Amino acid sequence: MSESTQPAAARRMRLLERFPDGLILVRGAGPDEFNPNFFYLTGLTECTGTLALSASGMRISTGRDHPGPDYLRGRIAHQVLFLPASDPVAARWGEDAQATHEGTHEDAVGVDAVLPVDEFPTRLSGWLQGATRLNYVRATSASVGGPDDDAAFVDSIRNRFLNVVLQDATAAVADLRTVKDDVELAAIERAAEVTVAGFDRVLRSVRPGMMEHQVDAELAAAYRSAGAEHAFDPIVGAGRNALKLHYRDNAGSIEAGDLVLVDSGARLGGYGADVTRTFPADGTFSPRQRELYAVVLAAQTAVIEAIRPGALLGDLHAIAWRSIDSAGYGAAFIHGIGHHLGIETHDAGDIHQPLRAGAVITVEPGIYLADEGIGIRIEDDVWVTEDGSRTLTSAIPKTIEAIEAIMARR
């Protein structure tokens, strides 16, 4: 079993413990042809794959194929991975499947069998004839409106197999994903290290007269040189553009006296970072900018000091808001304090449940003053430990003194 798929095997066992009855089904297809739940449970990103699990087992061949004591029972598997066949023409163009039936051995991924994906409908139909429960893991959470391939697939099962009870197992996988294992934490730390290099490059190069997209390009260059990519479309907002929470144009110019807000993160090995820093274009904060920046930094510091197992994100947000409000800017803090982080930037995790050791969250207070054209946000990635927390992105300068010092060396 490879190092990349071994952790996924352990995750599958934990999921099987939660659903001892019936089948568990996870399809690779999801929004943008990526299902984070499939990746979490297999270590593969192949969007046409399907994973089937069963604690009691699924017959995958008849007794005539395996004569002996198991002649009538046949070969029984508990974990079956369906993958597409290799396409020589697509492979010639570099467009073949990311994982194929022929190229993936069952021992390499830690399953009992790897079967052609074309066999999946027939196999599933046979299994459901004798099953009473199907636990289905969606690619995303259910929502009202818009196309829903998961719902369409489940409806096809419901309309054909009247004896089968359907259960949504998505929340169980989300709960598992909330607490990162050692391999996940290491992957997030690597992504954070690349993000540190990206921000270091930006802080050493930004100056008045540049365009926002040039800052974007500096980040991309740093990430790509490390074999990583953007975890999400970066935000580079100078001056008034920093007031737009989801600004994506990155098309404005950077002028002397502007504050520049950069929200970015690298993705590496399937996991990403998410960091925001706000800094002066000309390398020195004005007195007013220093005043406002100190308010945001104090709020973030107070929140990070309060992070520990059992803490609620709602309570952490209230800490940030009270800190900012005590300085007179409560009305200017217009978004939440953070979110879970992992495979997805806004990762699986119930924001209303107490934090558990092993969770990774962002802490990102901010204030936005439209009448002054100033937007300031400071964001770090924080790992919840057994006795508190550790900031994974602390190497990126964020005090006024540290920012001015590194920018002075441009």
mmCIF file of C-alpha atoms in Angstrom:
data_model
loop_
_atom_site.group_PDB
_atom_site.id
_atom_site.type_symbol
_atom_site.label_atom_id
_atom_site.label_comp_id
_atom_site.label_asym_id
_atom_site.label_seq_id
_atom_site.Cartn_x
_atom_site.Cartn_y
_atom_site.Cartn_z
ATOM 1 C CA MET A 1 0.000 0.000 0.000
ATOM 2 C CA SER A 2 1.413 3.410 -0.968
ATOM 3 C CA GLU A 3 2.046 6.180 1.555
ATOM 4 C CA SER A 4 -0.630 8.323 -0.132
ATOM 5 C CA THR A 5 -3.370 5.679 0.118
ATOM 6 C CA GLN A 6 -2.553 4.064 3.478
ATOM 7 C CA PRO A 7 -4.212 6.840 5.539
ATOM 8 C CA ALA A 8 -7.321 6.541 3.360
ATOM 9 C CA ALA A 9 -7.571 2.847 4.248
ATOM 10 C CA ALA A 10 -7.688 3.722 7.948
ATOM 11 C CA ARG A 11 -10.386 6.304 7.263
ATOM 12 C CA ARG A 12 -12.478 3.713 5.448
ATOM 13 C CA MET A 13 -12.278 1.408 8.450
ATOM 14 C CA ARG A 14 -13.493 4.188 10.727
ATOM 15 C CA LEU A 15 -16.419 4.798 8.369
ATOM 16 C CA LEU A 16 -17.292 1.083 8.292
ATOM 17 C CA GLU A 17 -17.404 1.088 12.089
ATOM 18 C CA ARG A 18 -20.094 3.765 11.921
ATOM 19 C CA PHE A 19 -22.199 1.835 9.402
ATOM 20 C CA PRO A 20 -22.024 -1.882 10.245
ATOM 21 C CA ASP A 21 -25.201 -2.618 8.261
ATOM 22 C CA GLY A 22 -25.769 -2.383 4.518
ATOM 23 C CA LEU A 23 -23.653 -0.881 1.766
ATOM 24 C CA ILE A 24 -21.714 2.378 1.795
ATOM 25 C CA LEU A 25 -21.378 4.052 -1.592
ATOM 26 C CA VAL A 26 -19.171 6.983 -2.620
ATOM 27 C CA ARG A 27 -18.978 8.127 -6.228
ATOM 28 C CA GLY A 28 -16.045 10.123 -7.532
ATOM 29 C CA ALA A 29 -18.141 12.627 -9.454
ATOM 30 C CA GLY A 30 -18.770 15.964 -7.790
ATOM 31 C CA PRO A 31 -18.890 19.698 -8.534
ATOM 32 C CA ASP A 32 -16.085 20.626 -10.908
ATOM 33 C CA GLU A 33 -15.501 16.870 -11.359
ATOM 34 C CA PHE A 34 -14.027 16.493 -7.890
ATOM 35 C CA ASN A 35 -15.565 14.850 -4.858
ATOM 36 C CA PRO A 36 -13.536 15.679 -1.723
ATOM 37 C CA ASN A 37 -15.188 12.811 0.125
ATOM 38 C CA PHE A 38 -14.015 10.309 -2.503
ATOM 39 C CA PHE A 39 -10.503 11.740 -2.291
ATOM 40 C CA TYR A 40 -10.554 11.551 1.500
ATOM 41 C CA LEU A 41 -11.531 7.874 1.444
ATOM 42 C CA THR A 42 -9.339 6.715 -1.450
ATOM 43 C CA GLY A 43 -6.486 9.183 -1.926
ATOM 44 C CA LEU A 44 -7.575 9.372 -5.587
ATOM 45 C CA THR A 45 -9.051 12.264 -7.557
ATOM 46 C CA GLU A 46 -10.515 10.195 -10.402
ATOM 47 C CA CYS A 47 -13.979 11.668 -10.964
ATOM 48 C CA THR A 48 -15.407 8.577 -12.714
ATOM 49 C CA GLY A 49 -14.469 6.161 -9.931
ATOM 50 C CA THR A 50 -16.797 4.665 -7.335
ATOM 51 C CA LEU A 51 -16.101 3.186 -3.920
ATOM 52 C CA ALA A 52 -18.302 0.495 -2.364
ATOM 53 C CA LEU A 53 -17.890 -0.666 1.245
ATOM 54 C CA SER A 54 -19.690 -3.278 3.304
ATOM 55 C CA ALA A 55 -18.886 -4.626 6.759
ATOM 56 C CA SER A 56 -20.735 -7.874 6.000
ATOM 57 C CA GLY A 57 -19.247 -8.199 2.525
ATOM 58 C CA MET A 58 -20.248 -8.143 -1.140
ATOM 59 C CA ARG A 59 -20.004 -11.075 -3.519
ATOM 60 C CA ILE A 60 -17.740 -10.203 -6.447
ATOM 61 C CA SER A 61 -17.366 -13.633 -8.124
ATOM 62 C CA THR A 62 -19.105 -16.991 -8.231
ATOM 63 C CA GLY A 63 -18.027 -20.290 -6.792
ATOM 64 C CA ARG A 64 -17.114 -21.771 -10.163
ATOM 65 C CA ASP A 65 -14.325 -19.179 -10.256
ATOM 66 C CA HIS A 66 -13.161 -20.239 -6.773
ATOM 67 C CA PRO A 67 -13.827 -23.962 -6.267
ATOM 68 C CA GLY A 68 -13.420 -25.230 -2.728
ATOM 69 C CA PRO A 69 -15.109 -24.389 0.575
ATOM 70 C CA ASP A 70 -16.373 -21.064 -0.792
ATOM 71 C CA TYR A 71 -17.963 -22.555 -3.923
ATOM 72 C CA LEU A 72 -21.506 -21.516 -3.015
ATOM 73 C CA ARG A 73 -20.632 -18.289 -1.265
ATOM 74 C CA GLY A 74 -18.156 -17.115 -3.890
ATOM 75 C CA ARG A 75 -15.497 -14.500 -3.304
ATOM 76 C CA ILE A 76 -16.578 -11.914 -0.746
ATOM 77 C CA ALA A 77 -15.081 -8.432 -0.631
ATOM 78 C CA HIS A 78 -15.573 -5.676 1.943
ATOM 79 C CA GLN A 79 -13.984 -2.831 -0.020
ATOM 80 C CA VAL A 80 -14.353 -2.535 -3.786
ATOM 81 C CA LEU A 81 -13.034 0.277 -5.957
ATOM 82 C CA PHE A 82 -14.400 0.786 -9.462
ATOM 83 C CA LEU A 83 -12.136 2.620 -11.900
ATOM 84 C CA PRO A 84 -12.315 3.391 -15.635
ATOM 85 C CA ALA A 85 -10.408 1.454 -18.254
ATOM 86 C CA SER A 86 -7.360 3.006 -19.812
ATOM 87 C CA ASP A 87 -7.934 4.778 -23.120
ATOM 88 C CA PRO A 88 -4.836 4.573 -25.354
ATOM 89 C CA VAL A 89 -5.999 7.445 -27.561
ATOM 90 C CA ALA A 90 -6.737 9.715 -24.601
ATOM 91 C CA ALA A 91 -3.438 8.713 -23.028
ATOM 92 C CA ARG A 92 -1.583 9.763 -26.171
ATOM 93 C CA TRP A 93 -3.033 13.248 -25.725
ATOM 94 C CA GLY A 94 -2.412 13.309 -21.989
ATOM 95 C CA GLU A 95 -6.150 13.090 -21.292
ATOM 96 C CA ASP A 96 -6.445 9.587 -19.824
ATOM 97 C CA ALA A 97 -8.114 8.943 -16.471
ATOM 98 C CA GLN A 98 -6.041 9.883 -13.434
ATOM 99 C CA ALA A 99 -6.461 6.340 -12.102
ATOM 100 C CA THR A 100 -7.386 3.337 -14.249
ATOM 101 C CA HIS A 101 -8.569 -0.189 -13.596
ATOM 102 C CA GLU A 102 -5.557 -1.698 -15.317
ATOM 103 C CA GLY A 103 -3.031 0.598 -13.678
ATOM 104 C CA THR A 104 -4.249 0.344 -10.083
ATOM 105 C CA HIS A 105 -3.558 -2.796 -8.076
ATOM 106 C CA GLU A 106 -5.799 -3.549 -5.123
ATOM 107 C CA ASP A 107 -2.821 -3.876 -2.764
ATOM 108 C CA ALA A 108 -1.602 -0.399 -3.761
ATOM 109 C CA VAL A 109 -4.819 1.252 -2.583
ATOM 110 C CA GLY A 110 -5.675 -1.147 0.234
ATOM 111 C CA VAL A 111 -8.975 -2.505 -1.089
ATOM 112 C CA ASP A 112 -10.107 -6.081 -1.693
ATOM 113 C CA ALA A 113 -10.725 -5.609 -5.391
ATOM 114 C CA VAL A 114 -10.383 -3.067 -8.197
ATOM 115 C CA LEU A 115 -13.030 -3.635 -10.874
ATOM 116 C CA PRO A 116 -13.881 -1.892 -14.172
ATOM 117 C CA VAL A 117 -16.287 0.975 -13.651
ATOM 118 C CA ASP A 118 -18.452 -0.366 -16.483
ATOM 119 C CA GLU A 119 -19.357 -3.272 -14.211
ATOM 120 C CA PHE A 120 -20.636 -1.024 -11.449
ATOM 121 C CA PRO A 121 -24.355 -0.867 -12.430
ATOM 122 C CA THR A 122 -24.626 -4.657 -12.703
ATOM 123 C CA ARG A 123 -22.667 -5.276 -9.518
ATOM 124 C CA LEU A 124 -24.680 -2.761 -7.537
ATOM 125 C CA SER A 125 -27.960 -4.196 -8.795
ATOM 126 C CA GLY A 126 -26.914 -7.639 -7.607
ATOM 127 C CA TRP A 127 -25.831 -6.392 -4.201
ATOM 128 C CA LEU A 128 -29.021 -4.407 -3.689
ATOM 129 C CA GLN A 129 -31.152 -7.476 -4.366
ATOM 130 C CA GLY A 130 -30.099 -8.837 -1.008
ATOM 131 C CA ALA A 131 -29.400 -5.609 0.845
ATOM 132 C CA THR A 132 -31.751 -3.724 3.152
ATOM 133 C CA ARG A 133 -29.798 -0.473 3.528
ATOM 134 C CA LEU A 134 -27.709 1.799 1.314
ATOM 135 C CA ASN A 135 -25.630 4.483 3.048
ATOM 136 C CA TYR A 136 -24.836 7.071 0.397
ATOM 137 C CA VAL A 137 -22.092 9.679 0.690
ATOM 138 C CA ARG A 138 -22.842 12.776 -1.345
ATOM 139 C CA ALA A 139 -20.228 14.873 -3.103
ATOM 140 C CA THR A 140 -21.627 17.979 -1.403
ATOM 141 C CA SER A 141 -24.249 18.846 1.191
ATOM 142 C CA ALA A 142 -27.835 18.787 0.018
ATOM 143 C CA SER A 143 -29.423 22.084 -1.021
ATOM 144 C CA VAL A 144 -32.643 23.288 -2.584
ATOM 145 C CA GLY A 145 -32.586 24.327 -6.234
ATOM 146 C CA GLY A 146 -30.173 23.693 -9.073
ATOM 147 C CA PRO A 147 -28.998 20.384 -10.547
ATOM 148 C CA ASP A 148 -28.176 17.611 -8.107
ATOM 149 C CA ASP A 149 -26.541 14.544 -9.613
ATOM 150 C CA ASP A 150 -26.403 12.827 -6.227
ATOM 151 C CA ALA A 151 -30.159 13.196 -5.742
ATOM 152 C CA ALA A 152 -30.854 11.901 -9.256
ATOM 153 C CA PHE A 153 -28.720 8.827 -8.631
ATOM 154 C CA VAL A 154 -30.363 8.102 -5.266
ATOM 155 C CA ASP A 155 -33.823 8.538 -6.802
ATOM 156 C CA SER A 156 -32.968 5.901 -9.401
ATOM 157 C CA ILE A 157 -32.144 3.481 -6.575
ATOM 158 C CA ARG A 158 -35.261 4.351 -4.613
ATOM 159 C CA ASN A 159 -37.522 3.804 -7.643
ATOM 160 C CA ARG A 160 -36.077 0.377 -8.458
ATOM 161 C CA PHE A 161 -35.240 -1.264 -5.131
ATOM 162 C CA LEU A 162 -38.258 -0.807 -2.907
ATOM 163 C CA ASN A 163 -36.801 -2.979 -0.144
ATOM 164 C CA VAL A 164 -33.741 -0.803 0.374
ATOM 165 C CA VAL A 165 -33.631 1.882 3.058
ATOM 166 C CA LEU A 166 -31.576 4.859 1.914
ATOM 167 C CA GLN A 167 -29.534 6.816 4.426
ATOM 168 C CA ASP A 168 -27.438 9.924 3.869
ATOM 169 C CA ALA A 169 -23.977 9.134 5.236
ATOM 170 C CA THR A 170 -22.422 12.420 4.165
ATOM 171 C CA ALA A 171 -22.481 13.946 7.636
ATOM 172 C CA ALA A 172 -20.532 10.999 9.019
ATOM 173 C CA VAL A 173 -17.712 11.545 6.524
ATOM 174 C CA ALA A 174 -17.791 15.287 7.236
ATOM 175 C CA ASP A 175 -17.407 14.498 10.933
ATOM 176 C CA LEU A 176 -14.388 12.296 10.214
ATOM 177 C CA ARG A 177 -12.865 14.993 8.007
ATOM 178 C CA THR A 178 -13.205 17.583 10.767
ATOM 179 C CA VAL A 179 -10.416 15.974 12.788
ATOM 180 C CA LYS A 180 -7.251 15.735 10.699
ATOM 181 C CA ASP A 181 -4.991 12.711 10.990
ATOM 182 C CA ASP A 182 -1.202 13.065 11.060
ATOM 183 C CA VAL A 183 -0.883 12.743 7.287
ATOM 184 C CA GLU A 184 -3.452 15.487 6.711
ATOM 185 C CA LEU A 185 -1.800 17.801 9.210
ATOM 186 C CA ALA A 186 1.549 17.268 7.508
ATOM 187 C CA ALA A 187 -0.005 18.065 4.133
ATOM 188 C CA ILE A 188 -1.561 21.289 5.441
ATOM 189 C CA GLU A 189 1.761 22.255 6.990
ATOM 190 C CA ARG A 190 3.512 21.742 3.646
ATOM 191 C CA ALA A 191 0.891 23.896 1.938
ATOM 192 C CA ALA A 192 1.400 26.512 4.640
ATOM 193 C CA GLU A 193 5.170 26.480 4.070
ATOM 194 C CA VAL A 194 4.687 27.149 0.363
ATOM 195 C CA THR A 195 2.221 29.914 1.203
ATOM 196 C CA VAL A 196 4.835 31.470 3.485
ATOM 197 C CA ALA A 197 7.239 31.548 0.529
ATOM 198 C CA GLY A 198 4.577 33.183 -1.639
ATOM 199 C CA PHE A 199 3.872 35.971 0.825
ATOM 200 C CA ASP A 200 7.583 36.481 1.429
ATOM 201 C CA ARG A 201 8.020 37.017 -2.301
ATOM 202 C CA VAL A 202 5.111 39.464 -2.391
ATOM 203 C CA LEU A 203 6.248 41.513 0.596
ATOM 204 C CA ARG A 204 9.702 41.847 -0.928
ATOM 205 C CA SER A 205 8.402 42.994 -4.315
ATOM 206 C CA VAL A 206 5.235 45.093 -3.927
ATOM 207 C CA ARG A 207 5.614 48.796 -4.533
ATOM 208 C CA PRO A 208 3.499 51.672 -5.838
ATOM 209 C CA GLY A 209 2.960 51.557 -9.588
ATOM 210 C CA MET A 210 2.453 47.816 -9.767
ATOM 211 C CA MET A 211 -0.834 46.234 -10.808
ATOM 212 C CA GLU A 212 -2.789 43.885 -8.592
ATOM 213 C CA HIS A 213 -2.454 41.110 -11.163
ATOM 214 C CA GLN A 214 1.321 41.363 -10.898
ATOM 215 C CA VAL A 215 1.066 40.504 -7.206
ATOM 216 C CA ASP A 216 -1.171 37.592 -8.191
ATOM 217 C CA ALA A 217 1.552 36.465 -10.604
ATOM 218 C CA GLU A 218 4.224 36.621 -7.878
ATOM 219 C CA LEU A 219 2.141 34.295 -5.728
ATOM 220 C CA ALA A 220 1.548 31.911 -8.631
ATOM 221 C CA ALA A 221 5.264 31.809 -9.443
ATOM 222 C CA ALA A 222 6.168 30.927 -5.865
ATOM 223 C CA TYR A 223 3.505 28.214 -5.663
ATOM 224 C CA ARG A 224 4.287 26.651 -9.018
ATOM 225 C CA SER A 225 8.021 26.604 -8.333
ATOM 226 C CA ALA A 226 7.234 24.418 -5.308
ATOM 227 C CA GLY A 227 4.958 22.115 -7.303
ATOM 228 C CA ALA A 228 1.827 23.634 -5.784
ATOM 229 C CA GLU A 229 -1.092 25.634 -7.126
ATOM 230 C CA HIS A 230 -3.576 28.225 -5.882
ATOM 231 C CA ALA A 231 -5.975 26.670 -3.381
ATOM 232 C CA PHE A 232 -8.551 29.227 -4.550
ATOM 233 C CA ASP A 233 -8.655 32.321 -6.724
ATOM 234 C CA PRO A 234 -6.531 34.833 -4.821
ATOM 235 C CA ILE A 235 -7.734 38.255 -3.725
ATOM 236 C CA VAL A 236 -5.347 41.149 -4.300
ATOM 237 C CA GLY A 237 -7.177 44.331 -3.392
ATOM 238 C CA ALA A 238 -5.413 47.682 -3.189
ATOM 239 C CA GLY A 239 -7.077 50.753 -1.696
ATOM 240 C CA ARG A 240 -10.849 50.638 -2.004
ATOM 241 C CA ASN A 241 -10.737 47.220 -3.633
ATOM 242 C CA ALA A 242 -9.885 45.782 -0.215
ATOM 243 C CA LEU A 243 -13.430 46.657 0.854
ATOM 244 C CA LYS A 244 -14.826 43.931 -1.443
ATOM 245 C CA LEU A 245 -14.794 40.705 0.538
ATOM 246 C CA HIS A 246 -14.794 38.430 -2.516
ATOM 247 C CA TYR A 247 -12.896 40.685 -4.908
ATOM 248 C CA ARG A 248 -11.453 38.563 -7.719
ATOM 249 C CA ASP A 249 -10.680 40.966 -10.577
ATOM 250 C CA ASN A 250 -7.158 41.775 -9.378
ATOM 251 C CA ALA A 251 -7.104 44.400 -12.128
ATOM 252 C CA GLY A 252 -6.503 47.635 -10.237
ATOM 253 C CA SER A 253 -3.348 49.657 -9.793
ATOM 254 C CA ILE A 254 -1.421 49.944 -6.533
ATOM 255 C CA GLU A 255 -0.894 53.568 -5.541
ATOM 256 C CA ALA A 256 1.334 55.217 -2.943
ATOM 257 C CA GLY A 257 -0.483 55.366 0.383
ATOM 258 C CA ASP A 258 -2.672 52.344 -0.407
ATOM 259 C CA LEU A 259 -3.096 49.409 1.894
ATOM 260 C CA VAL A 260 -2.916 46.158 -0.094
ATOM 261 C CA LEU A 261 -4.993 43.202 1.095
ATOM 262 C CA VAL A 262 -3.830 39.802 -0.174
ATOM 263 C CA ASP A 263 -5.899 36.677 0.551
ATOM 264 C CA SER A 264 -4.262 33.557 -0.855
ATOM 265 C CA GLY A 265 -3.103 30.037 -0.137
ATOM 266 C CA ALA A 266 -1.191 27.234 -1.817
ATOM 267 C CA ARG A 267 -2.582 23.763 -2.417
ATOM 268 C CA LEU A 268 -0.202 20.822 -2.320
ATOM 269 C CA GLY A 269 -0.926 17.109 -2.029
ATOM 270 C CA GLY A 270 -4.678 17.696 -2.000
ATOM 271 C CA TYR A 271 -4.687 20.121 0.966
ATOM 272 C CA GLY A 272 -4.554 23.903 1.065
ATOM 273 C CA ALA A 273 -3.713 26.908 3.188
ATOM 274 C CA ASP A 274 -5.664 30.166 3.483
ATOM 275 C CA VAL A 275 -3.910 33.339 4.638
ATOM 276 C CA THR A 276 -4.608 37.073 4.496
ATOM 277 C CA ARG A 277 -2.178 39.890 5.099
ATOM 278 C CA THR A 278 -2.705 43.629 4.709
ATOM 279 C CA PHE A 279 0.308 45.875 4.217
ATOM 280 C CA PRO A 280 1.221 49.378 2.998
ATOM 281 C CA ALA A 281 2.133 49.666 -0.682
ATOM 282 C CA ASP A 282 5.043 51.983 0.047
ATOM 283 C CA GLY A 283 6.336 49.935 2.985
ATOM 284 C CA THR A 284 5.318 52.182 5.871
ATOM 285 C CA PHE A 285 1.959 52.382 7.656
ATOM 286 C CA SER A 286 0.490 55.845 8.082
ATOM 287 C CA PRO A 287 -0.564 56.774 11.641
ATOM 288 C CA ARG A 288 -4.219 56.075 10.809
ATOM 289 C CA GLN A 289 -3.392 52.771 9.143
ATOM 290 C CA ARG A 290 -1.312 51.765 12.158
ATOM 291 C CA GLU A 291 -4.198 52.559 14.480
ATOM 292 C CA LEU A 292 -6.698 50.460 12.540
ATOM 293 C CA TYR A 293 -4.293 47.618 11.875
ATOM 294 C CA ALA A 294 -3.514 47.331 15.586
ATOM 295 C CA VAL A 295 -7.232 46.930 16.310
ATOM 296 C CA VAL A 296 -7.535 43.975 13.945
ATOM 297 C CA LEU A 297 -4.328 42.338 15.135
ATOM 298 C CA ALA A 298 -5.392 42.629 18.776
ATOM 299 C CA ALA A 299 -8.683 40.917 17.949
ATOM 300 C CA GLN A 300 -6.946 38.064 16.144
ATOM 301 C CA THR A 301 -4.463 37.601 18.987
ATOM 302 C CA ALA A 302 -7.306 37.403 21.519
ATOM 303 C CA VAL A 303 -9.106 34.757 19.480
ATOM 304 C CA ILE A 304 -6.043 32.573 18.926
ATOM 305 C CA GLU A 305 -5.285 32.652 22.653
ATOM 306 C CA ALA A 306 -8.801 31.332 23.311
ATOM 307 C CA ILE A 307 -8.655 28.395 20.884
ATOM 308 C CA ARG A 308 -8.679 24.969 22.515
ATOM 309 C CA PRO A 309 -10.747 21.776 22.350
ATOM 310 C CA GLY A 310 -14.330 22.532 23.318
ATOM 311 C CA ALA A 311 -14.296 26.122 22.083
ATOM 312 C CA LEU A 312 -17.098 27.213 19.766
ATOM 313 C CA LEU A 313 -16.484 29.252 16.629
ATOM 314 C CA GLY A 314 -19.454 31.369 17.647
ATOM 315 C CA ASP A 315 -17.787 32.233 20.930
ATOM 316 C CA LEU A 316 -14.489 32.941 19.164
ATOM 317 C CA HIS A 317 -16.302 35.304 16.808
ATOM 318 C CA ALA A 318 -17.817 37.094 19.807
ATOM 319 C CA ILE A 319 -14.326 37.541 21.301
ATOM 320 C CA ALA A 320 -13.144 39.170 18.070
ATOM 321 C CA TRP A 321 -16.220 41.364 17.791
ATOM 322 C CA ARG A 322 -15.983 42.593 21.386
ATOM 323 C CA SER A 323 -12.308 43.406 20.912
ATOM 324 C CA ILE A 324 -13.003 45.383 17.736
ATOM 325 C CA ASP A 325 -16.132 46.995 19.166
ATOM 326 C CA SER A 326 -14.242 48.194 22.233
ATOM 327 C CA ALA A 327 -12.133 50.289 19.841
ATOM 328 C CA GLY A 328 -15.287 51.701 18.241
ATOM 329 C CA TYR A 329 -15.369 49.617 15.033
ATOM 330 C CA GLY A 330 -17.778 46.770 15.791
ATOM 331 C CA ALA A 331 -20.063 47.747 12.907
ATOM 332 C CA ALA A 332 -17.110 47.469 10.512
ATOM 333 C CA PHE A 333 -16.499 43.781 11.286
ATOM 334 C CA ILE A 334 -18.935 42.350 8.730
ATOM 335 C CA HIS A 335 -18.028 38.667 8.298
ATOM 336 C CA GLY A 336 -17.422 35.535 10.352
ATOM 337 C CA ILE A 337 -14.248 34.814 12.293
ATOM 338 C CA GLY A 338 -13.249 31.754 10.287
ATOM 339 C CA HIS A 339 -13.952 28.270 8.981
ATOM 340 C CA HIS A 340 -12.564 24.757 8.908
ATOM 341 C CA LEU A 341 -9.672 24.135 6.509
ATOM 342 C CA GLY A 342 -8.389 21.027 4.749
ATOM 343 C CA ILE A 343 -9.139 19.380 1.409
ATOM 344 C CA GLU A 344 -11.462 22.289 0.695
ATOM 345 C CA THR A 345 -10.784 25.880 1.639
ATOM 346 C CA HIS A 346 -14.118 25.950 3.449
ATOM 347 C CA ASP A 347 -13.736 22.390 4.633
ATOM 348 C CA ALA A 348 -16.162 19.940 6.174
ATOM 349 C CA GLY A 349 -17.009 20.711 9.774
ATOM 350 C CA ASP A 350 -20.051 21.899 11.678
ATOM 351 C CA ILE A 351 -19.324 25.452 12.800
ATOM 352 C CA HIS A 352 -21.886 25.086 15.590
ATOM 353 C CA GLN A 353 -20.131 22.113 17.227
ATOM 354 C CA PRO A 354 -17.280 22.432 19.747
ATOM 355 C CA LEU A 355 -13.800 22.295 18.265
ATOM 356 C CA ARG A 356 -11.915 19.039 18.694
ATOM 357 C CA ALA A 357 -8.201 18.413 18.877
ATOM 358 C CA GLY A 358 -6.949 17.850 15.351
ATOM 359 C CA ALA A 359 -9.229 20.392 13.694
ATOM 360 C CA VAL A 360 -7.664 23.142 11.587
ATOM 361 C CA ILE A 361 -9.469 26.465 11.335
ATOM 362 C CA THR A 362 -8.823 29.940 10.005
ATOM 363 C CA VAL A 363 -8.917 33.040 12.204
ATOM 364 C CA GLU A 364 -9.609 36.135 10.117
ATOM 365 C CA PRO A 365 -10.995 39.268 11.781
ATOM 366 C CA GLY A 366 -11.239 42.409 9.716
ATOM 367 C CA ILE A 367 -12.619 45.932 9.564
ATOM 368 C CA TYR A 368 -13.854 47.732 6.467
ATOM 369 C CA LEU A 369 -14.373 51.495 6.428
ATOM 370 C CA ALA A 370 -15.965 52.569 3.161
ATOM 371 C CA ASP A 371 -15.839 56.267 4.004
ATOM 372 C CA GLU A 372 -12.043 56.052 4.340
ATOM 373 C CA GLY A 373 -11.471 53.505 1.566
ATOM 374 C CA ILE A 374 -9.684 51.167 3.982
ATOM 375 C CA GLY A 375 -10.108 47.417 4.328
ATOM 376 C CA ILE A 376 -7.917 45.412 6.727
ATOM 377 C CA ARG A 377 -8.022 41.658 7.319
ATOM 378 C CA ILE A 378 -5.487 39.388 9.025
ATOM 379 C CA GLU A 379 -5.908 35.630 8.608
ATOM 380 C CA ASP A 380 -3.934 32.648 9.836
ATOM 381 C CA ASP A 381 -4.397 28.877 9.830
ATOM 382 C CA VAL A 382 -4.593 27.397 13.319
ATOM 383 C CA TRP A 383 -4.353 23.770 14.395
ATOM 384 C CA VAL A 384 -6.360 22.870 17.509
ATOM 385 C CA THR A 385 -4.072 20.827 19.774
ATOM 386 C CA GLU A 386 -4.851 18.771 22.877
ATOM 387 C CA ASP A 387 -4.005 21.675 25.175
ATOM 388 C CA GLY A 388 -4.583 24.766 23.022
ATOM 389 C CA SER A 389 -3.508 25.610 19.495
ATOM 390 C CA ARG A 390 -0.597 26.148 17.146
ATOM 391 C CA THR A 391 -0.570 28.696 14.336
ATOM 392 C CA LEU A 392 0.666 27.012 11.163
ATOM 393 C CA THR A 393 1.263 30.244 9.243
ATOM 394 C CA SER A 394 2.985 32.318 11.919
ATOM 395 C CA ALA A 395 6.130 32.626 9.774
ATOM 396 C CA ILE A 396 4.370 35.189 7.579
ATOM 397 C CA PRO A 397 5.038 38.631 9.107
ATOM 398 C CA LYS A 398 1.964 40.269 10.589
ATOM 399 C CA THR A 399 3.070 42.730 13.237
ATOM 400 C CA ILE A 400 3.530 46.290 12.027
ATOM 401 C CA GLU A 401 7.229 46.171 12.870
ATOM 402 C CA ALA A 402 7.819 42.857 11.081
ATOM 403 C CA ILE A 403 5.960 43.948 7.938
ATOM 404 C CA GLU A 404 7.799 47.257 7.712
ATOM 405 C CA ALA A 405 11.127 45.532 8.313
ATOM 406 C CA ILE A 406 10.757 43.018 5.494
ATOM 407 C CA MET A 407 9.382 45.632 3.106
ATOM 408 C CA ALA A 408 12.335 47.890 3.875
ATOM 409 C CA ARG A 409 14.579 45.271 2.284
ATOM 410 C CA ARG A 410 12.860 45.477 -1.100
#
